[in-house]
Short mmCIF file of C-alpha atoms and ligand atoms in Angstrom, two decimals:
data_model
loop_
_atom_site.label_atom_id
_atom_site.label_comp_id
_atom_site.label_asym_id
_atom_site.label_seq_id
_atom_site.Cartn_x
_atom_site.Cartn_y
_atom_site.Cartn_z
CA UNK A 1 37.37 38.14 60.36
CA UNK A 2 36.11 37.43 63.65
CA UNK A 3 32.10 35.92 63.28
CA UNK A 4 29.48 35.00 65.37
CA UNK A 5 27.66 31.90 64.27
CA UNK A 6 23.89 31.68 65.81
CA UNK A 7 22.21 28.58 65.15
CA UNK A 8 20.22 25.45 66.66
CA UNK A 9 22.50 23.23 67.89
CA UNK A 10 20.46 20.30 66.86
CA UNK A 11 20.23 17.68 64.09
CA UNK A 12 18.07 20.05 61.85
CA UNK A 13 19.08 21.15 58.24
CA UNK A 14 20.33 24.93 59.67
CA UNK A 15 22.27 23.80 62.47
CA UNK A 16 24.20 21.61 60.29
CA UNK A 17 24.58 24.18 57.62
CA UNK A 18 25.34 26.77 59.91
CA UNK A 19 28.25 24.69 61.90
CA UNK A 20 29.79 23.28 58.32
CA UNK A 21 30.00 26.49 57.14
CA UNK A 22 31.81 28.02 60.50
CA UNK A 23 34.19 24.96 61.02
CA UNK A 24 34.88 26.04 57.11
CA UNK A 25 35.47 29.26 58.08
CA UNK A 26 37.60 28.78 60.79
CA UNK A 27 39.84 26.31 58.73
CA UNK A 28 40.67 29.11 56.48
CA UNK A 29 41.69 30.98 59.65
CA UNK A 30 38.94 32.86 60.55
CA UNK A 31 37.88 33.11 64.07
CA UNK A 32 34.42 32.00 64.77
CA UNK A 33 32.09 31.83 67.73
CA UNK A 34 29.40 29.71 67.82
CA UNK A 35 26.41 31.44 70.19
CA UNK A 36 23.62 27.99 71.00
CA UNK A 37 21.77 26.78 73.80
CA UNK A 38 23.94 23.69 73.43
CA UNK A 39 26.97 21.99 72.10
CA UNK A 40 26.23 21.56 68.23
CA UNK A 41 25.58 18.36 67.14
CA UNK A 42 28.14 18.79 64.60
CA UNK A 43 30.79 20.01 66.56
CA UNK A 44 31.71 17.80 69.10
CA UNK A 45 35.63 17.35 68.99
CA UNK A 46 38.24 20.61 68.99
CA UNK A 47 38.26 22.80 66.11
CA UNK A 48 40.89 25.07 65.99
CA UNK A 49 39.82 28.99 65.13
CA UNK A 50 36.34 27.69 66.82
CA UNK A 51 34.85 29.22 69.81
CA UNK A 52 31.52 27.88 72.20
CA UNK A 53 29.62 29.96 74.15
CA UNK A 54 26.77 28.59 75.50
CA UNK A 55 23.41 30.34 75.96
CA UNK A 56 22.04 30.14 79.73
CA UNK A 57 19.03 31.11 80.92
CA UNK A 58 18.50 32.09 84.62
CA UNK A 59 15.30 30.41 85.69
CA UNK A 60 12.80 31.99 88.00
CA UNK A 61 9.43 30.73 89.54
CA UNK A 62 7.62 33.39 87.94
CA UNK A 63 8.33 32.00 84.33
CA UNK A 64 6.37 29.45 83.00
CA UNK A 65 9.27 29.35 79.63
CA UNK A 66 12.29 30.84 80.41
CA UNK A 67 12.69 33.94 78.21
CA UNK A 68 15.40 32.67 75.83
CA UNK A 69 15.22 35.37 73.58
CA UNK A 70 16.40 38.12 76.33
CA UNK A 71 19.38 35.66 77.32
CA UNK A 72 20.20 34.60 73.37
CA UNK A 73 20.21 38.93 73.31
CA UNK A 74 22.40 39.06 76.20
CA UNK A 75 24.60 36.44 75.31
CA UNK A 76 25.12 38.17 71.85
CA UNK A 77 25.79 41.92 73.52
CA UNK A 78 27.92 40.08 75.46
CA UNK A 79 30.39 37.81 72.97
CA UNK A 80 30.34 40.64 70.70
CA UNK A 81 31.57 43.38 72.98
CA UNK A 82 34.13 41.36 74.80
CA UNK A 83 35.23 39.50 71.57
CA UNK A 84 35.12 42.21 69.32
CA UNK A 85 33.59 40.77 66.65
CA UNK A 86 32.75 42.31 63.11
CA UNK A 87 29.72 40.41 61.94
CA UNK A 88 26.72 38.60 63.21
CA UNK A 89 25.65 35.40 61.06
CA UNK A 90 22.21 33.71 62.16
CA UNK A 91 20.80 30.71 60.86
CA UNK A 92 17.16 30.56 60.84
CA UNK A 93 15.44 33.51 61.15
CA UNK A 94 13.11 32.60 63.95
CA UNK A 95 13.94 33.85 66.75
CA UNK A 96 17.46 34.48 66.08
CA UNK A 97 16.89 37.31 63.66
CA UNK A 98 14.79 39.28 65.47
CA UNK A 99 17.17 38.84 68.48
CA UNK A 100 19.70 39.94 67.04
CA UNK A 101 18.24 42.81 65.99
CA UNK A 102 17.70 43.69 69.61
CA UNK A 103 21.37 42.99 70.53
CA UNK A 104 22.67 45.31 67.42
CA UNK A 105 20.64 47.88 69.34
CA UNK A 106 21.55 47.33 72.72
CA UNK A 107 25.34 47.10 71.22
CA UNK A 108 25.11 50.69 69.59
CA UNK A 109 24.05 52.24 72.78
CA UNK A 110 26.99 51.07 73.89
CA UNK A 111 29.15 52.42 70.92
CA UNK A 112 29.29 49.33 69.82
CA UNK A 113 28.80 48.96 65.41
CA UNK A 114 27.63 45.28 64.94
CA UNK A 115 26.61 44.12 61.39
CA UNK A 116 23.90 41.21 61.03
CA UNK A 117 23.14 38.39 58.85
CA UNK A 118 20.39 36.38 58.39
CA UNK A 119 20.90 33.36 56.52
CA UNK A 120 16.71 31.79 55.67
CA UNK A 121 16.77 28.10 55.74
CA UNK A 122 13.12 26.72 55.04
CA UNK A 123 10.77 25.88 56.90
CA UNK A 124 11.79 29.19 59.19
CA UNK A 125 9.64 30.87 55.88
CA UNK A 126 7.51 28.13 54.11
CA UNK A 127 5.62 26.99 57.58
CA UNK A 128 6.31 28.49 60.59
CA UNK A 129 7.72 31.55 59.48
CA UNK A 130 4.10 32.25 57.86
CA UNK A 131 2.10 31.79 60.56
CA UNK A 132 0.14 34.73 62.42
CA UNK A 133 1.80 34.10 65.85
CA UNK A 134 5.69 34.90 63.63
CA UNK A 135 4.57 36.84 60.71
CA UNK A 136 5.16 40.76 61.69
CA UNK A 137 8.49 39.72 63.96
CA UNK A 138 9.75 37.57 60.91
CA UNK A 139 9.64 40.36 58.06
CA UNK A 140 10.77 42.89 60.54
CA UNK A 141 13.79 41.43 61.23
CA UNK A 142 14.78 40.49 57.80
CA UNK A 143 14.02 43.58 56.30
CA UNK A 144 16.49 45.41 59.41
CA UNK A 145 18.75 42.59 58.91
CA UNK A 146 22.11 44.29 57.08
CA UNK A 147 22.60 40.98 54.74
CA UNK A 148 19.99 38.51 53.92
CA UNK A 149 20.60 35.07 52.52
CA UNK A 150 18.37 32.09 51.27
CA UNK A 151 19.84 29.03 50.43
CA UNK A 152 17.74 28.38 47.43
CA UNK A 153 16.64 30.43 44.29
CA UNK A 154 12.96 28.86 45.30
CA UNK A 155 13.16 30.26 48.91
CA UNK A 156 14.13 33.84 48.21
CA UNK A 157 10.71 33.88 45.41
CA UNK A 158 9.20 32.42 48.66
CA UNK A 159 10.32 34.94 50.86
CA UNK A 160 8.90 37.84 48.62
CA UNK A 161 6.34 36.21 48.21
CA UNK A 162 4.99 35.68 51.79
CA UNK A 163 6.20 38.50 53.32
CA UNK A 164 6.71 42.19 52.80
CA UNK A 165 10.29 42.35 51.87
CA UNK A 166 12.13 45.62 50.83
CA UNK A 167 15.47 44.13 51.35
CA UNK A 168 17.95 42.35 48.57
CA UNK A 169 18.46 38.59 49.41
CA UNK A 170 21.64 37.16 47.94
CA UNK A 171 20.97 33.24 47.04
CA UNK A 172 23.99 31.40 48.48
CA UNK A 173 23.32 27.82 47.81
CA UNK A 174 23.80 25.02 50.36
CA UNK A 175 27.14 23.15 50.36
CA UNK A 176 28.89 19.49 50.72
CA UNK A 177 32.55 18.20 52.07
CA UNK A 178 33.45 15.61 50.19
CA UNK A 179 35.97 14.95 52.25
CA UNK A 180 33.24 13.04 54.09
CA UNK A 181 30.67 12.82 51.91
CA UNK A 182 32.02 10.22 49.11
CA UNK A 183 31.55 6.92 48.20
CA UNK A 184 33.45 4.98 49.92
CA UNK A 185 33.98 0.74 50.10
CA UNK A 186 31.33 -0.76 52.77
CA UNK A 187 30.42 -4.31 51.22
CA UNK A 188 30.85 -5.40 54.76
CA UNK A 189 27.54 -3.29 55.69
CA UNK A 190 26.06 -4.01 52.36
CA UNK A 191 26.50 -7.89 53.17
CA UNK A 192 24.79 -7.49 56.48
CA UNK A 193 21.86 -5.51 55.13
CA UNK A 194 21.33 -7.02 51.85
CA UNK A 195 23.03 -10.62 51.93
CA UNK A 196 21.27 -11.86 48.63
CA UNK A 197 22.32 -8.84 46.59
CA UNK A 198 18.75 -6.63 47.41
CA UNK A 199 18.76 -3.35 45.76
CA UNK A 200 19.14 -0.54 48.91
CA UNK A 201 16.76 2.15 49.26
CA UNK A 202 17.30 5.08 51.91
CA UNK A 203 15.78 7.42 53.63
CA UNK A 204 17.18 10.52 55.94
CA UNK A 205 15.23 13.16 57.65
CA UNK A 206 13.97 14.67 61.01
CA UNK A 207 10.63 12.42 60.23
CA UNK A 208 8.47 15.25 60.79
CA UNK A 209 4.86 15.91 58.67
CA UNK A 210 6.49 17.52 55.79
CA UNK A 211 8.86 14.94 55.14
CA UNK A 212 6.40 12.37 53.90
CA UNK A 213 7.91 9.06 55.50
CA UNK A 214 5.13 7.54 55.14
CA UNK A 215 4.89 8.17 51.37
CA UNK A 216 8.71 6.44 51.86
CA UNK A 217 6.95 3.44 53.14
CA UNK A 218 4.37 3.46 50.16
CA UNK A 219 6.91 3.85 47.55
CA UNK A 220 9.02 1.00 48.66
CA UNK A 221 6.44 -1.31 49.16
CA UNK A 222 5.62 -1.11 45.16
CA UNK A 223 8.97 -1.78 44.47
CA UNK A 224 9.56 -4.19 46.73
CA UNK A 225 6.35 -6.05 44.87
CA UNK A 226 8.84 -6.02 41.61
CA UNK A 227 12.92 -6.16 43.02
CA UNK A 228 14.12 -7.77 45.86
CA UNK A 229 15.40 -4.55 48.19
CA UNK A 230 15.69 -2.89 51.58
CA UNK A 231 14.57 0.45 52.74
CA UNK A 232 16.97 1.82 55.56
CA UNK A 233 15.19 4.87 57.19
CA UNK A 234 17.38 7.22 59.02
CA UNK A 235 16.81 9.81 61.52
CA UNK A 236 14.01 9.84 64.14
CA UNK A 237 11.18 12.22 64.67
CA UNK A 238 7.46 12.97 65.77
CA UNK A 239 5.66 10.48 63.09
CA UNK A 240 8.56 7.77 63.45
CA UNK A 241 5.46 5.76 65.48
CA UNK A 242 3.37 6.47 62.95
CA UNK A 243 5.37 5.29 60.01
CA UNK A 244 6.13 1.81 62.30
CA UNK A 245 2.61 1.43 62.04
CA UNK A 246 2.16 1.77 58.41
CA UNK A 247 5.34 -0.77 57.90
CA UNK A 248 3.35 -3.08 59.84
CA UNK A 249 0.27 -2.87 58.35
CA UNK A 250 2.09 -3.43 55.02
CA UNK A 251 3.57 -6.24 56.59
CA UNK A 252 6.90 -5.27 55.70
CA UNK A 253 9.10 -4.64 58.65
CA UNK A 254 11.30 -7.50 58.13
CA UNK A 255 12.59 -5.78 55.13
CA UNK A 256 12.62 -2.24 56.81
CA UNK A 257 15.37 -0.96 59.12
CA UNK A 258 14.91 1.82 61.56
CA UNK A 259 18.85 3.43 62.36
CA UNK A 260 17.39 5.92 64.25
CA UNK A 261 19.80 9.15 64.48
CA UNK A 262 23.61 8.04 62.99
CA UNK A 263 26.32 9.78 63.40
CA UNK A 264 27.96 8.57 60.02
CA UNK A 265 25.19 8.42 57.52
CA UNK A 266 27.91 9.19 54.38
CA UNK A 267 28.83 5.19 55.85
CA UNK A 268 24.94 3.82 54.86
CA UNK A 269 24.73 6.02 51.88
CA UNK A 270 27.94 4.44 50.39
CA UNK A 271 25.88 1.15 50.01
CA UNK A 272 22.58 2.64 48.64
CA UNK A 273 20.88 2.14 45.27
CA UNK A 274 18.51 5.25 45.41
CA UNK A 275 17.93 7.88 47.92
CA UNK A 276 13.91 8.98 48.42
CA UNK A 277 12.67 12.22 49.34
CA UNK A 278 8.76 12.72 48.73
CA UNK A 279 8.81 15.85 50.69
CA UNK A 280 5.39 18.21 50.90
CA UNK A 281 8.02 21.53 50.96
CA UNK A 282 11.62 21.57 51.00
CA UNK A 283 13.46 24.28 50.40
CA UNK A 284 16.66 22.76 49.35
CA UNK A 285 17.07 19.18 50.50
CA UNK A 286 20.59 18.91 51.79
CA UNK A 287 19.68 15.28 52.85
CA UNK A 288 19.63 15.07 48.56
CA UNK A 289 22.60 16.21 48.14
CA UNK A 290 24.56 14.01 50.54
CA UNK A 291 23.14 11.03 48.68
CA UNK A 292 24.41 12.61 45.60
CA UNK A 293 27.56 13.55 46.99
CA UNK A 294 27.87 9.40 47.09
CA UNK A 295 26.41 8.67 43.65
CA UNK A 296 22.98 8.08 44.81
CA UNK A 297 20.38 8.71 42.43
CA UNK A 298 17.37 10.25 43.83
CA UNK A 299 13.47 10.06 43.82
CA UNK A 300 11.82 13.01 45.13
CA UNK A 301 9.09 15.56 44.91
CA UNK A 302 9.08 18.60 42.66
CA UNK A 303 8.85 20.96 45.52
CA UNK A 304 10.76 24.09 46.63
CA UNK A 305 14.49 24.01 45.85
CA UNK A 306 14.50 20.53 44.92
CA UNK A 307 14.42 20.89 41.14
CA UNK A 308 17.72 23.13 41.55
CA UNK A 309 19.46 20.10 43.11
CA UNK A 310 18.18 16.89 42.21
CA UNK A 311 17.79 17.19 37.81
CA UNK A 312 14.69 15.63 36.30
CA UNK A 313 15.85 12.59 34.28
CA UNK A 314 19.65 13.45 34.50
CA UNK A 315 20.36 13.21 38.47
CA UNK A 316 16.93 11.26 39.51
CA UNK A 317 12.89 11.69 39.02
CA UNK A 318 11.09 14.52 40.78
CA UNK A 319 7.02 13.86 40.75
CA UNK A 320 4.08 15.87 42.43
CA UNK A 321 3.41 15.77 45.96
CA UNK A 322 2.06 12.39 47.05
CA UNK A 323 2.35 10.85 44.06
CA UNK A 324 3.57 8.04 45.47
CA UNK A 325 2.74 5.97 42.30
CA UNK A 326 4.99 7.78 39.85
CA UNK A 327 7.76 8.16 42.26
CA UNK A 328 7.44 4.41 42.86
CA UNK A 329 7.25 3.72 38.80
CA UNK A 330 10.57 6.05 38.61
CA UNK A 331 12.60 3.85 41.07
CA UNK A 332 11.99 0.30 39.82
CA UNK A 333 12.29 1.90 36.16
CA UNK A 334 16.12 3.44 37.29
CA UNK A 335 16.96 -0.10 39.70
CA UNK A 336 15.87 -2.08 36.77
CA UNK A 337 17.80 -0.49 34.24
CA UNK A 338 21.74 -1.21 35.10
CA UNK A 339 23.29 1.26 32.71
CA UNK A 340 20.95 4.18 33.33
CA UNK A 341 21.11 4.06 36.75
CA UNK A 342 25.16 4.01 36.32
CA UNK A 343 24.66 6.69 34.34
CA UNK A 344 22.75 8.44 37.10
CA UNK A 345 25.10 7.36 39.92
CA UNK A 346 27.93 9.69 37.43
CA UNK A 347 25.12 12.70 36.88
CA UNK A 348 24.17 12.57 40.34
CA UNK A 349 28.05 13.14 41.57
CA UNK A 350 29.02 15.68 38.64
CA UNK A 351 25.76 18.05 40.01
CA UNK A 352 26.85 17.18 43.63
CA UNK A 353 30.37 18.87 42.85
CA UNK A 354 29.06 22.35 41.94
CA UNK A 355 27.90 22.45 45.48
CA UNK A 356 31.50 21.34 46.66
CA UNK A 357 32.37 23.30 50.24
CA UNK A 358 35.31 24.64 48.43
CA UNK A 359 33.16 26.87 45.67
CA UNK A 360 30.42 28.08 47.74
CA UNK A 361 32.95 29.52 51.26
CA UNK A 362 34.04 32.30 49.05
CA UNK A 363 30.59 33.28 48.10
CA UNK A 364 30.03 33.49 52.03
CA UNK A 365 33.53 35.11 52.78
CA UNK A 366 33.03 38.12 49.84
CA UNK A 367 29.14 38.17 51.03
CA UNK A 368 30.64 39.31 54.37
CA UNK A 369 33.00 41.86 53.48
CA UNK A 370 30.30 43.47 51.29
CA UNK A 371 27.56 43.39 53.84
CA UNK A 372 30.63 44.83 56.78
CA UNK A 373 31.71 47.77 54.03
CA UNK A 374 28.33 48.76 52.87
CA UNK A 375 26.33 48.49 56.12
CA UNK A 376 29.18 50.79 57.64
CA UNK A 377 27.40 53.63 55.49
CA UNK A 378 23.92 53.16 56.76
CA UNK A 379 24.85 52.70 60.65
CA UNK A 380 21.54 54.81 61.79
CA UNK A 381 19.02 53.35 58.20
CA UNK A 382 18.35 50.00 60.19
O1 GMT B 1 13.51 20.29 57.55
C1 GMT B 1 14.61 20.13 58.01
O2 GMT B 1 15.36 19.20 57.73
C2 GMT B 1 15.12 21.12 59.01
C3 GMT B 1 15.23 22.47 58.40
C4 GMT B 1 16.00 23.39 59.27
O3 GMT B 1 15.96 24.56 58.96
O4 GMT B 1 16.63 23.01 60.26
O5 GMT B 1 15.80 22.30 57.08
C5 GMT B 1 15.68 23.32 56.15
O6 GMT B 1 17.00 23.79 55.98
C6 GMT B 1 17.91 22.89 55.34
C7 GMT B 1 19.28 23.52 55.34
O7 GMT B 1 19.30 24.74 54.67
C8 GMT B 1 17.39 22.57 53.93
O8 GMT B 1 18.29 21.69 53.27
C9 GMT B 1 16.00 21.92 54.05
O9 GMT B 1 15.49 21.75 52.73
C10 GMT B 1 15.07 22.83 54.84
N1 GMT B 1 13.83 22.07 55.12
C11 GMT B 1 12.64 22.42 54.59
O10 GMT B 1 12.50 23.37 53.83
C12 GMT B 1 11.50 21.55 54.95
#
């Protein structure tokens, strides 16, 4: 088939999802075209079957913003026609469902059938996606959208339960390569970060609000008062001077690392103990996963779609929101306990594999097909 992938190009959950999933599509020989504002983060060397078009928008002293949305539109009218493609994927349904919408439109004036998918990551329904200034736009477009995914059994109950919704949405869970994402041999970095054996804690997220670092902080300061360890916190983000603060206020900085963004993050979680993730909503946790993925047990909240990837007392401990207490209890109870937490390290790959790349691209490739051959018989419904 020949897709176009619409995503944000940046570090965020989607974008990663969304570029995995096309350079997985285009490795089974697919052609796909990726339609961003930028150069994905994750796809900076050549792919073959993988196409870039950027997104430019003409600037003009009469706009304040640059209308994005009208050149995203154009761009799409655009690729589609000249590449003749036969589906639309987005990623995130702010703005890019809605825009495409208005491309499918401007395409069938044209003569031109173009079927759309909206894939719902998060945050694009369980915060922004809610508020008054996105609302109306947001179930609009997903209820014209031809296919509708979430990535979590959580976030489609979410999504019906926000909005008004009178279209199916097909669960397609998240996904991991473990062709990168294993546990590999790194006692050279583990003897640089911990030289006297500390237990490794990590962290890895866009450090915004809902993620909770500072609950991160909290949680490793009560087992740092118990096991000799080292939190590593990964990523960067609006409360990353915030969090700094709390570490020094705890007076505990010499023992927490800042890595800022890293390109190789499967390399640090090779040498961790535990992964934490106290977030306030989260509507899968990929982050999770990838510690999984490298037999990391994990401590997180009991939000969203977290429960459906990290198991209660199997895989790691899930606690309430801001419990930082229990969550802390649940680390030094799994660090202090050698054959349980070995025991985890094995549960938390086994549930890691059902997620494997390989079992969840056919979900995606037969989703397609269906959406293409059904939505040819409602061309003028939507
Ligand atoms: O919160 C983020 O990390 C970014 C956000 C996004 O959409 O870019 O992530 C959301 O999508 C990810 C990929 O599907 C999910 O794994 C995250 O759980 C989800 N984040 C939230 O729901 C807060």
């Amino acid at each position: 088939m020949k897709i176009g992938i619409v995503c944000y190009p940046t570090y965020g959950g989607s974008g990663v999802v969304a570029t995995e999933l096309g350079k997985g599509l285009a490795q089974k020989g697919h052609s796909v075209h990726f339609i961003t504002y930028s150069q994905p983060a994750r796809l900076l060397s050549f792919t073959e079957n993988v196409y870039y078009h950027e997104v430019s928008s003409a600037d003009y002293p009469l706009f304040e913003y640059a209308p994005y949305e009208t050149s995203l539109a154009s761009k799409m009218v655009d690729v589609v026609a000249y590449e003749k493609l036969d589906l639309l994927h987005v990623h995130y349904a702010i703005p890019h469902a809605a825009v495409a919408y208005m491309a499918k439109k401007i395409l069938l004036a044209q003569g031109i059938y173009i079927p759309v998918i909206t894939t719902l990551h998060g945050t694009d329904i369980t915060l922004v996606g809610k508020n008054a200034s996105y609302a109306p736009v947001v179930s609009f477009s997903i209820n014209k959208s031809d296919g509708v995914t979430a990535v979590s059994e959580s976030l489609k109950r979410d999504t019906y339960s926000s909005f008004d919704i009178n279209n199916h949405i097909e669960v397609i869970p998240n996904f991991i390569d473990f062709s990168r994402f294993r546990k590999t041999n790194k006692d050279h970095f583990k003897k640089a970060i911990a030289p006297e054996g500390e237990k490794i804690l990590v962290h890895v997220s866009n450090f915004r609000k809902v993620k909770r670092v500072d609950d991160v902080v909290r949680i490793f300061k009560t087992v740092y008062s118990k096991i000799p360890s080292k939190l590593l916190l990964i990523g960067d983000g609006p409360e990353r001077q915030n969090v700094e603060r709390t570490c020094r206020e705890i007076g505990l900085c010499h023992e927490i690392r800042f890595l800022g963004k890293q390109q190789a993050v499967e390399e640090l979680l090779a040498i961790a103990d535990l992964f934490i993730m106290p977030s306030a909503s989260e509507s899968f946790g990929l982050a999770a996963l990838e510690a999984m993925a490298c037999e990391v047990p994990v401590i997180s909240s009991d939000v969203g779609g977290l429960p459906e990837v990290n198991i209660h007392g199997e895989t790691g401990f899930l606690s309430k929101v801001g419990d930082v207490e229990d969550m802390a209890d649940n680390a030094i109870h799994l660090l202090q306990t050698e054959e349980l937490h070995q025991t985890f390290r094995a549960n938390a790959l086994a549930q890691a594999q059902k997620f494997d790349i390989a079992n969840i691209l056919p979900q995606y490739e037969s989703y397609y097909e269906r959406v293409v051959r059904e939505s040819l018989l409602t061309v003028n419904d939507k």
